[in-house]
Short mmCIF file of C-alpha atoms in Angstrom, two decimals:
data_model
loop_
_atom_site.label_atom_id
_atom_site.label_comp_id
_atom_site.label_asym_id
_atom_site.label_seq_id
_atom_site.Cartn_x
_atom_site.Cartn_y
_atom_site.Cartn_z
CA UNK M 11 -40.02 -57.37 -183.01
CA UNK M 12 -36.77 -55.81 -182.12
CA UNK M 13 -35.37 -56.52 -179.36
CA UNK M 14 -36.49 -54.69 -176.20
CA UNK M 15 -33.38 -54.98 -174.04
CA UNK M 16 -31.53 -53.51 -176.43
CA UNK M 17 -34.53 -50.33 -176.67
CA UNK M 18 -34.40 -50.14 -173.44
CA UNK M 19 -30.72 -50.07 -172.95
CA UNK M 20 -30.85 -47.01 -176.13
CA UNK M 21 -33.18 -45.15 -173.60
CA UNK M 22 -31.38 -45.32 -170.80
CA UNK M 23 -28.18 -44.33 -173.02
CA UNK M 24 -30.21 -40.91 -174.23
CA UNK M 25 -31.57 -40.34 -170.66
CA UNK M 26 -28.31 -40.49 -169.68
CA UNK M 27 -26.56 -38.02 -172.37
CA UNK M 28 -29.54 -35.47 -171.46
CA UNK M 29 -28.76 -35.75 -168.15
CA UNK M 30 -25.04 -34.85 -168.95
CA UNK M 31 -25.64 -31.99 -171.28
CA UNK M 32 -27.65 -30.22 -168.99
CA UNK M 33 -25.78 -31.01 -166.07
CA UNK M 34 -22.83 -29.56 -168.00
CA UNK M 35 -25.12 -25.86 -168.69
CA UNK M 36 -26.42 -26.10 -164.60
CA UNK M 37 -22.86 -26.51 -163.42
CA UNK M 38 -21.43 -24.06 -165.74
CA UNK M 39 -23.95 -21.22 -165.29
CA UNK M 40 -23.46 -21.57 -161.73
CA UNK M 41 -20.35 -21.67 -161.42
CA UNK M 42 -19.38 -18.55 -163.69
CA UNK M 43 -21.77 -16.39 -161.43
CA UNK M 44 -20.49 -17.37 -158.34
CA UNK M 45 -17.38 -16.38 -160.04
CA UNK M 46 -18.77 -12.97 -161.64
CA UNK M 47 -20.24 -12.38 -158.17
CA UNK M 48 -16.89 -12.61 -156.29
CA UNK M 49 -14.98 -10.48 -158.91
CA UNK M 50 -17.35 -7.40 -158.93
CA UNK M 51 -15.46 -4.96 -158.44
CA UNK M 52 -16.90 -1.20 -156.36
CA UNK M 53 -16.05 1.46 -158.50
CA UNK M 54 -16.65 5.33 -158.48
CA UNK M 55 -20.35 6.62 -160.19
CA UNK M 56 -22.17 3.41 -160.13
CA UNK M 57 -25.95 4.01 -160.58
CA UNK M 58 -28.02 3.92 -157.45
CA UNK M 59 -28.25 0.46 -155.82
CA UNK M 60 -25.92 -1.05 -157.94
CA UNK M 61 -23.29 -3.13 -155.62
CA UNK M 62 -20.40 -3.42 -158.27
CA UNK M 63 -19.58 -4.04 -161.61
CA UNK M 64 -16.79 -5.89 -163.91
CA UNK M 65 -15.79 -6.26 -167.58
CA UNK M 66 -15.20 -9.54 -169.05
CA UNK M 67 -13.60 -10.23 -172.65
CA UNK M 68 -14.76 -13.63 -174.69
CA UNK M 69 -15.52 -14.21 -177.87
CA UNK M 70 -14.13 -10.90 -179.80
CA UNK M 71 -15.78 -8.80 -177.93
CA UNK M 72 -16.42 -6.70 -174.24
CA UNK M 73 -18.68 -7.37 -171.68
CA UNK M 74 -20.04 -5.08 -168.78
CA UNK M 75 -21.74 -6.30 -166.06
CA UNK M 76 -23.38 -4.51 -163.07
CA UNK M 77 -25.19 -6.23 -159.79
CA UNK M 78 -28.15 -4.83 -157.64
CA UNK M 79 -28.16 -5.94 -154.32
CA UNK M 80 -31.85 -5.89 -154.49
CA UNK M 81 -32.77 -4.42 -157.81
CA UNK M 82 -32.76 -1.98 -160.28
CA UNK M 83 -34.73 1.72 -159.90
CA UNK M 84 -36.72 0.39 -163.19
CA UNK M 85 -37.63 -3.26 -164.07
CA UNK M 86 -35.46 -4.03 -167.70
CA UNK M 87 -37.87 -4.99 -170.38
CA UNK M 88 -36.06 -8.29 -170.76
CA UNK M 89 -35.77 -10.65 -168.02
CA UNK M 90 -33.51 -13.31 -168.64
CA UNK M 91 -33.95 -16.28 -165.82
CA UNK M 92 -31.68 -19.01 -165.06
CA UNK M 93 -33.59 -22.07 -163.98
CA UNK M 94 -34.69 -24.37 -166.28
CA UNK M 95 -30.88 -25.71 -166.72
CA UNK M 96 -31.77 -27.05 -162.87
CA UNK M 97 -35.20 -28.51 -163.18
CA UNK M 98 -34.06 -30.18 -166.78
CA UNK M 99 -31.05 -31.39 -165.01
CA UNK M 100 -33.16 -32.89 -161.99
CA UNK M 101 -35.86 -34.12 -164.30
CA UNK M 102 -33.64 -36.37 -166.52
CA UNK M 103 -31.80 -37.19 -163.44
CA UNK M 104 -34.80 -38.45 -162.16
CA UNK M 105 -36.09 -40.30 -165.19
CA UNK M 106 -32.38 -41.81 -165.44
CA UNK M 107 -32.81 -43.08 -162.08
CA UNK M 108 -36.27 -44.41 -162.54
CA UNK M 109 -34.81 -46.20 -165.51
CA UNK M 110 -31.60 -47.87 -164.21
CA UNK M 111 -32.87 -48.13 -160.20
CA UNK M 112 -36.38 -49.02 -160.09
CA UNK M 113 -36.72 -50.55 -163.43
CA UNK M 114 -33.69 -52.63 -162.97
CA UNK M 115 -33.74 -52.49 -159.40
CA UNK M 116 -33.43 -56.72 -159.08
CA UNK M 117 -29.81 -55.94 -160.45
CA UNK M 118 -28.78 -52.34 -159.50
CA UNK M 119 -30.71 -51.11 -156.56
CA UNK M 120 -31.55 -54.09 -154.22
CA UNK M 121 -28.85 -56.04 -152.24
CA UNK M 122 -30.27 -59.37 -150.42
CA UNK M 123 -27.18 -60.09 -148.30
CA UNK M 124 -28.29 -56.73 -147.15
CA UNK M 125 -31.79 -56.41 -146.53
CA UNK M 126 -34.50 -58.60 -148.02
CA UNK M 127 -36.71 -56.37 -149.66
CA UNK M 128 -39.32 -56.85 -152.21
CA UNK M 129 -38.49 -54.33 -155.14
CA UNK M 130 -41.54 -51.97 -154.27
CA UNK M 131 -40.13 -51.82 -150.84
CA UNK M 132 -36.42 -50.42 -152.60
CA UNK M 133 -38.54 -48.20 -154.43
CA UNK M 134 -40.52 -46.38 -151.59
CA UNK M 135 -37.25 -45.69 -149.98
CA UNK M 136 -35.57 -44.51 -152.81
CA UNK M 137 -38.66 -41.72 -153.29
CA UNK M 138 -39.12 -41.02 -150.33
CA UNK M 139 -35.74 -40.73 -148.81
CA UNK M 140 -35.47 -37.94 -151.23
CA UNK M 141 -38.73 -36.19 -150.37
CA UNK M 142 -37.83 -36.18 -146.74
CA UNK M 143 -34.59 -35.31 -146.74
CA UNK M 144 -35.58 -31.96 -148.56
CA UNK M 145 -38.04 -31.54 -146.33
CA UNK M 146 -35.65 -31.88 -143.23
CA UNK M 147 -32.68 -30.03 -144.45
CA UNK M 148 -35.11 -26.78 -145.93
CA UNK M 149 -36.67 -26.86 -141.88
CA UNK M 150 -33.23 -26.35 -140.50
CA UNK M 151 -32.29 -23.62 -143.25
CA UNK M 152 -35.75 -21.79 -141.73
CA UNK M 153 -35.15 -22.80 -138.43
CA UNK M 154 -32.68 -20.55 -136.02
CA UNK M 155 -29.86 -21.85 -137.43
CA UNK M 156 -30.47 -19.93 -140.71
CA UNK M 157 -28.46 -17.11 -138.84
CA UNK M 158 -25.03 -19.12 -138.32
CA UNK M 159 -24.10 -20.57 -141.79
CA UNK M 160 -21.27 -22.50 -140.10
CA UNK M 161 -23.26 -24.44 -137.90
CA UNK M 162 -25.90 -24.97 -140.26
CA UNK M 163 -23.02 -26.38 -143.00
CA UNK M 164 -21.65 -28.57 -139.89
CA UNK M 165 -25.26 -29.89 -139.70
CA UNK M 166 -25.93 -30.27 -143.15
CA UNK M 167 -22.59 -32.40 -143.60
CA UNK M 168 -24.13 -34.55 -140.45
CA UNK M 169 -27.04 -35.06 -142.51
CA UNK M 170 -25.44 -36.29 -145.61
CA UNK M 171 -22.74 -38.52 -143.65
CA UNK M 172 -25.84 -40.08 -142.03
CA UNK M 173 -27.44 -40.69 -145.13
CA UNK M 174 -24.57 -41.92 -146.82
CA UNK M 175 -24.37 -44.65 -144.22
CA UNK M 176 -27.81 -45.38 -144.00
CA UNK M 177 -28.08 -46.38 -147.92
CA UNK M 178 -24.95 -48.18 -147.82
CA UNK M 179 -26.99 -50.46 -145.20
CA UNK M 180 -29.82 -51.20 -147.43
CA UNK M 181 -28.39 -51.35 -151.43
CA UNK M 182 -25.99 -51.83 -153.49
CA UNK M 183 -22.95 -50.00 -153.10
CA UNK M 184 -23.28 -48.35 -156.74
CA UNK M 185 -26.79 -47.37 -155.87
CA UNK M 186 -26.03 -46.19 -152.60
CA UNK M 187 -23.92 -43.54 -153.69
CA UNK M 188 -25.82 -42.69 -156.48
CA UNK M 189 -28.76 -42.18 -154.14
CA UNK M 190 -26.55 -40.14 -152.01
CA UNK M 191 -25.79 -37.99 -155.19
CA UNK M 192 -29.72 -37.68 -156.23
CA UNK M 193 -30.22 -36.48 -152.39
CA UNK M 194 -27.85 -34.12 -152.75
CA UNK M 195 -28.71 -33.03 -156.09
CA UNK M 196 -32.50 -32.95 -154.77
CA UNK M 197 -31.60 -30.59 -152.14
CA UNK M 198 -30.02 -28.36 -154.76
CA UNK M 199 -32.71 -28.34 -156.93
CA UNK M 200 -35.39 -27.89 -154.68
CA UNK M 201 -33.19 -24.70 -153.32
CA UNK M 202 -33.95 -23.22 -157.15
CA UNK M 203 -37.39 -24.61 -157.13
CA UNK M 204 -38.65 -23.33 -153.50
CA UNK M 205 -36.38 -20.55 -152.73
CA UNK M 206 -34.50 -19.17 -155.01
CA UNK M 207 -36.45 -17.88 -157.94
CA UNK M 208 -40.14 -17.55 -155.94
CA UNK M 209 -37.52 -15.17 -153.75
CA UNK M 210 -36.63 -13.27 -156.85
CA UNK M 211 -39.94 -13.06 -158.37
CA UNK M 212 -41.03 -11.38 -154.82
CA UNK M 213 -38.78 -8.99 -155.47
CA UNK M 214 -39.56 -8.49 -159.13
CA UNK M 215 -43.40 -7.89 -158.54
CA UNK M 216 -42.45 -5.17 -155.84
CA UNK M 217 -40.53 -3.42 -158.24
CA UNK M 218 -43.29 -3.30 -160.79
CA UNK M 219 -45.54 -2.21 -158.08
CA UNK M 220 -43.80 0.58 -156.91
CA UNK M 221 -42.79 -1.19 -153.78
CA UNK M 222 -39.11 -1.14 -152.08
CA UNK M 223 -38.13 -4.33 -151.92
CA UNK M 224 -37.29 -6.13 -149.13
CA UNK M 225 -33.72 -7.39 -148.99
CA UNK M 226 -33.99 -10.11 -146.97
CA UNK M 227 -35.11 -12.00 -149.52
CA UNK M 228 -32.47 -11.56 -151.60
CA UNK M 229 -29.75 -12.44 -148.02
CA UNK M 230 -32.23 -16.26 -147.81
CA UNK M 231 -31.51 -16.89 -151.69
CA UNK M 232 -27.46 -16.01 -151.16
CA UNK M 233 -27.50 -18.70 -148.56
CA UNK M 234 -29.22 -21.89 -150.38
CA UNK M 235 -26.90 -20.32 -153.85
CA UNK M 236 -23.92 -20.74 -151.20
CA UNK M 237 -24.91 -24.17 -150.00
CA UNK M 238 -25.40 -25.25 -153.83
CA UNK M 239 -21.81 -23.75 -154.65
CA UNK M 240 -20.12 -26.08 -152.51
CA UNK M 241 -22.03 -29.44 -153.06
CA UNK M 242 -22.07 -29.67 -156.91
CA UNK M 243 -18.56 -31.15 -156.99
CA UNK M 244 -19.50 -34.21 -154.76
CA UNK M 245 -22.44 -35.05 -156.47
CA UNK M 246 -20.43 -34.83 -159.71
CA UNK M 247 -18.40 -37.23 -158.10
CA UNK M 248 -21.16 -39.70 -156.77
CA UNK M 249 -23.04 -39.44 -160.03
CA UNK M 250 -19.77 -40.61 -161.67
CA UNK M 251 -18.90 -43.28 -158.51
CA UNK M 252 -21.26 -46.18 -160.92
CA UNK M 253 -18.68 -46.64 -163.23
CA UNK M 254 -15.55 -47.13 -160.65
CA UNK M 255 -15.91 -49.97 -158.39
CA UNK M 256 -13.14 -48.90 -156.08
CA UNK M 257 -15.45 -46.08 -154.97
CA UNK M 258 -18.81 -48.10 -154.48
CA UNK M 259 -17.88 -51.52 -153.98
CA UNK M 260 -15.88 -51.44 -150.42
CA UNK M 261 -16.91 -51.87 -147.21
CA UNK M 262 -16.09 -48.52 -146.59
CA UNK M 263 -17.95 -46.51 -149.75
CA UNK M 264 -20.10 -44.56 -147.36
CA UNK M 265 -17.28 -43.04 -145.97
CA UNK M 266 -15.55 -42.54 -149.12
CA UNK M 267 -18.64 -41.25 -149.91
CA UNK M 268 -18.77 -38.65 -146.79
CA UNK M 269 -15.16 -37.02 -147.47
CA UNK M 270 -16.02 -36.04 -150.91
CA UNK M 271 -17.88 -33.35 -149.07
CA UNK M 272 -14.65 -32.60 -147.59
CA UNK M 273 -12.98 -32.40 -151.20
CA UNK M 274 -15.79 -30.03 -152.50
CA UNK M 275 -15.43 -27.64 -149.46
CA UNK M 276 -11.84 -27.32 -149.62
CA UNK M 277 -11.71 -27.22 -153.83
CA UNK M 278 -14.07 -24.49 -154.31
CA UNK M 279 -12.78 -22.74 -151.05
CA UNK M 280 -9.63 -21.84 -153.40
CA UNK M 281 -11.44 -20.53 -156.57
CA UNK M 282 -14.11 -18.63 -154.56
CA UNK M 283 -11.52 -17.33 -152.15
CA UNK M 284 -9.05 -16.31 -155.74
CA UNK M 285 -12.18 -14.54 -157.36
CA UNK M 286 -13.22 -12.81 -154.38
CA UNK M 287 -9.54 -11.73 -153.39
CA UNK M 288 -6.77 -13.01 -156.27
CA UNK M 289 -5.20 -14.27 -153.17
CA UNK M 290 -5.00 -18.62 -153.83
CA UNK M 291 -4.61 -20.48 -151.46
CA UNK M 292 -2.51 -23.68 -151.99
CA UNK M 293 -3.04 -25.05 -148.97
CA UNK M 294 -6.39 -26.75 -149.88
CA UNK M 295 -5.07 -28.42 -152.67
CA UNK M 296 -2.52 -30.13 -149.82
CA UNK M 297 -5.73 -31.02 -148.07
CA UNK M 298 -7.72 -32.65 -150.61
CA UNK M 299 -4.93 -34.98 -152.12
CA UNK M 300 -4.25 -35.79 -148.59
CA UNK M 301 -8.47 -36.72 -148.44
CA UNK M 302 -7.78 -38.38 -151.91
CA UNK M 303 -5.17 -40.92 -150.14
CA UNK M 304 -7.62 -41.47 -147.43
CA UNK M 305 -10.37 -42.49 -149.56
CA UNK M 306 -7.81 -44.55 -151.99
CA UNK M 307 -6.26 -46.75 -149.04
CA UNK M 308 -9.72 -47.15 -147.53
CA UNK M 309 -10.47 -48.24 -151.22
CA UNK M 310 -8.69 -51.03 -151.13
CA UNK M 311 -10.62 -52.91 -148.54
CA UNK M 312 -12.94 -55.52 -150.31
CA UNK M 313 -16.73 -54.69 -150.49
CA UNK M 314 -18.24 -58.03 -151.03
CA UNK M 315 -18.05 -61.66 -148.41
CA UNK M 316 -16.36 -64.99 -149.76
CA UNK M 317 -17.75 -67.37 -152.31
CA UNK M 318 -18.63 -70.02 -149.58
CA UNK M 319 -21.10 -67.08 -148.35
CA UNK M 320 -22.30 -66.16 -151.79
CA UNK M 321 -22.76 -69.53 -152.67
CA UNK M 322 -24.84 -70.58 -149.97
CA UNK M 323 -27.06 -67.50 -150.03
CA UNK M 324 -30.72 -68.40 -151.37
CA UNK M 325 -31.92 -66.79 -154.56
CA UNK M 326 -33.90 -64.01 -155.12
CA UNK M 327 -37.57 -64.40 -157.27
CA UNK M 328 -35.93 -63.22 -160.36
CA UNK M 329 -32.35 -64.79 -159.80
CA UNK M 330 -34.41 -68.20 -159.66
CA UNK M 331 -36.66 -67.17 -162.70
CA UNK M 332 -33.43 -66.90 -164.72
CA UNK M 333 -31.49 -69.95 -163.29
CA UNK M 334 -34.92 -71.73 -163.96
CA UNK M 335 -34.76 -71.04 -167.18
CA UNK M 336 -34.26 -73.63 -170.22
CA UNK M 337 -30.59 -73.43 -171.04
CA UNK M 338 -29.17 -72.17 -167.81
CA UNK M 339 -26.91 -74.46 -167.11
CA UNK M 340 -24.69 -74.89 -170.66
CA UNK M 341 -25.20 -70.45 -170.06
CA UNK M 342 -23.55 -70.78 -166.47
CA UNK M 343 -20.77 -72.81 -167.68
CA UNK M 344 -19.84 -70.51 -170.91
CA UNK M 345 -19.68 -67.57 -168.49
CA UNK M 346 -17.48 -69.27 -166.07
CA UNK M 347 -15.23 -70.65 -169.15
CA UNK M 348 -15.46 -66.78 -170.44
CA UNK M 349 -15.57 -64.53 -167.85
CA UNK M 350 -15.09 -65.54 -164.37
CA UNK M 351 -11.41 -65.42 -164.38
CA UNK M 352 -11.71 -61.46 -164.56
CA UNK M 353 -15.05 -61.12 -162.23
CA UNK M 354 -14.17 -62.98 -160.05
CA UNK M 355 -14.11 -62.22 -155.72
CA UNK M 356 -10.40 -62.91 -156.53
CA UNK M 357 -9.63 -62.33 -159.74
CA UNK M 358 -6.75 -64.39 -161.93
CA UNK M 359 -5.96 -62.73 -165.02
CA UNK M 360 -3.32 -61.36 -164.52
CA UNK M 361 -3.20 -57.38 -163.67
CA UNK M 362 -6.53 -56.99 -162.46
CA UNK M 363 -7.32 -56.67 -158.55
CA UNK M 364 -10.83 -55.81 -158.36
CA UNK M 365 -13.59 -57.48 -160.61
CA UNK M 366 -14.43 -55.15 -163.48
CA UNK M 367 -17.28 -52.61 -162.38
CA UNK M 368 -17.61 -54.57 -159.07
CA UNK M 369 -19.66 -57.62 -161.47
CA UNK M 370 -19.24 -60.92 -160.49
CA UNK M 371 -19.54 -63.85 -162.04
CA UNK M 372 -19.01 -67.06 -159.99
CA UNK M 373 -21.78 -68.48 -158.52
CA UNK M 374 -25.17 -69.39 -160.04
CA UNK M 375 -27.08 -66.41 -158.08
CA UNK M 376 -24.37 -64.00 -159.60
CA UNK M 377 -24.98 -65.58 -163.40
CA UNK M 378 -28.71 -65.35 -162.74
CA UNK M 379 -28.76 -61.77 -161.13
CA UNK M 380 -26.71 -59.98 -164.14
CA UNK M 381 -28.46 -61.91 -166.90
CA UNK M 382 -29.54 -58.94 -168.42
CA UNK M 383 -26.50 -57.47 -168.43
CA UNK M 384 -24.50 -60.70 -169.99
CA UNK M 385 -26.90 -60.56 -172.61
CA UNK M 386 -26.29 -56.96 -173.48
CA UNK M 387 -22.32 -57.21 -173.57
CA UNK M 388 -21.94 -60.39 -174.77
CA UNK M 389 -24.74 -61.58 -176.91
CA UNK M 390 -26.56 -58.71 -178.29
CA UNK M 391 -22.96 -56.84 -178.46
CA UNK M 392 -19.58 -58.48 -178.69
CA UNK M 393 -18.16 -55.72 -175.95
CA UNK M 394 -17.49 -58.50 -173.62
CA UNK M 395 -14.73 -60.08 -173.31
CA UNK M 396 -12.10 -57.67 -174.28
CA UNK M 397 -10.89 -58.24 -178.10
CA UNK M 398 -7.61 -58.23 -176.54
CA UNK M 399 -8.02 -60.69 -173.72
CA UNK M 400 -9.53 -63.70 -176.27
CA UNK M 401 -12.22 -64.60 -178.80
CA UNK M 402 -15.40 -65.73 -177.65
CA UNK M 403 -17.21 -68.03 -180.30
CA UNK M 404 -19.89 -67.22 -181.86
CA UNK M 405 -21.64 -70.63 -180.59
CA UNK M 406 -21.38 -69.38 -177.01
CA UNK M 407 -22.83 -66.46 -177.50
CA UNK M 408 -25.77 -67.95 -179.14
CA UNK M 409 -25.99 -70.39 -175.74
CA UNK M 410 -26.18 -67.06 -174.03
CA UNK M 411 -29.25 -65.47 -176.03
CA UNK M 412 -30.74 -68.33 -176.17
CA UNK M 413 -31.21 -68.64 -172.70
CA UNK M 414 -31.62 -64.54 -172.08
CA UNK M 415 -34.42 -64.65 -174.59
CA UNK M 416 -35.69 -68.11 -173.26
CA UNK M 417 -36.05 -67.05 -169.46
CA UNK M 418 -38.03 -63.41 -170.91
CA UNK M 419 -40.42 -65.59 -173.15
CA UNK M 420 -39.38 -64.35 -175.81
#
């Protein structure tokens, strides 16, 4: 039977590139008509309710575009809807996270010198922190507060700095920003889902009934489009945080973590302020590379406690189901012979600072708890160590898939 770590790594792979490609159509819709809405341009003779209109060049040939406030005297025969480049990107999202977080969650999600929970437990939160904090944020949008957009973004970047400290207390530094990312991304999504296009289809079955629309339906939408305009660049950010230790694996990531915000406020304050104006202003470039030292110095502080402490700390069920295993112990010693000097709390080879995607690979709990992951880089692919660092035998790599497969029953 072929080998199901390495399916299941494939599926997590193709998740993954979904996720990308239609992040990448989301993203780029979005942004070119927030763009296209800030560029339109009031001109003389535009037909009745129309609030502006632009020409664009691309591809050989010219574009013109007109906006209704509300909409058109007479409903176009063709409709076209943007929306299901959200819910696919949300969807695969989701499955992605399902995949690497719950399925994996011994290694990726859960954090004993954190919290001791029992996976289901790291599950429940991770759901349900992302049902509720929809549910929280869309009652302030509908509350009073829906009237002062700056207080409501003050309280909104509360929310998410409390939530980004919050999961930093409970899992692993990778996952909590990556949860912090899926919040986000829920909030965004749900904003489509809930608001945005049951808002526009209001307005499209008054139109075909004969009915004025109402506008203020079309003034709620512009302010959850507004609140998605400035958060997709942090959760770009987060959802990219799992591959750079330096961002997850500090003391500090949920604060690193919080000033991204800052980043994606003061980054797409300059394009939308140049589309809606031509006027740039440089300023908030100053501003975010002065956020962007911040969050490098506080980088630098170390995420993780000393051996001693790691070493003493008791095993989790599956870290003792692999360290049980036949063949642990000639396993343990070819990954401290092959890769401890790089993952390491203090690394040795020479050049690197921080262990390699925040791994480790000291102690017997940190062997045990990335099995799975040894097995993948180094036994069922020769990815680890580096070609240019040294040649691992092929007779250690056997000891390694030996024991993987051993400790699986397989």
């Amino acid at each position: 039977m072929y080998d199901l770590a390495v399916i299941w790594d494939w599926v997590a792979f193709a998740v993954r590139w979904l996720h990308v490609v239609t992040a990448i159509a989301w993203i780029g819709s979005s942004f070119y008509f927030v763009a296209l809405d800030l560029g339109l341009k009031k001109v003389p003779h535009l037909p009745p309710g129309a609030h502006g209109e632009e020409w664009q060049v691309h591809g050989g040939g010219f574009y013109h575009i007109q906006k209704y406030l509300v909409a058109p005297e007479n409903m176009p025969e063709h409709l076209v809807w943007f929306k299901w480049e959200s819910y696919a990107t949300w969807l695969s999202g989701a499955a992605l996270l399902m995949i690497v977080y719950w399925v994996g969650g011994e290694l990726f999600l859960l954090d004993p010198t954190k919290a001791e929970l029992a996976l289901w437990q790291g599950v429940l939160i991770s759901a349900g922190s992302l049902t509720i904090g929809w549910l929280f944020y869309d009652f302030l949008c509908k509350s009073r507060l829906g009237e002062t957009p700056t207080a409501l973004m003050l309280l909104l970047f509360a929310l998410l700095v409390a939530m980004s400290w919050g999961y930093n207390q409970i899992f692993t530094g990778r996952a909590a920003l990556l949860h912090l990312g899926a919040f986000t991304a829920t909030i965004m999504t749900a904003n489509v889902f809930f608001i945005i296009i049951p808002n526009q289809k209001i307005v499209v079955a008054d139109l075909k009934a004969g009915r004025a629309p109402d506008p203020k339906y079309g003034k709620i939408a512009k302010l959850r489009s507004t609140h998605n305009n400035y958060l997709t660049l942090p959760v770009v950010f987060l959802m990219l945080s799992n591959h750079y230790p330096l961002a997850f694996a500090t003391e500090y990531s949920w604060i690193i973590a919080s000033l991204i915000f800052l980043t994606g406020v003061t980054i797409r304050l300059f394009f939308n302020t140049m589309h809606a104006t031509g006027k740039k202003l440089w300023w908030t470039w100053a501003v975010t590379a002065m956020i962007m030292l911040v969050i490098a110095w506080l980088s630098t502080v170390p995420g993780h406690g000393s051996y001693d402490e790691a070493e003493a700390r008791a095993l989790t069920p599956a870290e003792e189901r692999f360290a049980a295993a036949p063949g642990f112990s000639d396993a343990y010693d070819t990954v401290i012979g092959n890769c401890s000097m790089c993952h390491a709390r203090e690394p040795v080879w020479e050049g690197i600072r921080w262990a390699p995607k925040g791994v480790l690979l000291e102690t017997e709990a940190d062997v045990a708890r990335h099995a799975g992951q040894i097995y993948l880089q180094a036994a069922a692919s020769h990815a680890m160590p580096p070609p240019g660092a040294f040649e691992m035998d092929g007779e250690a790599r056997r000891v390694i898939e030996g024991w993987y497969k051993g400790a699986k029953g397989g």
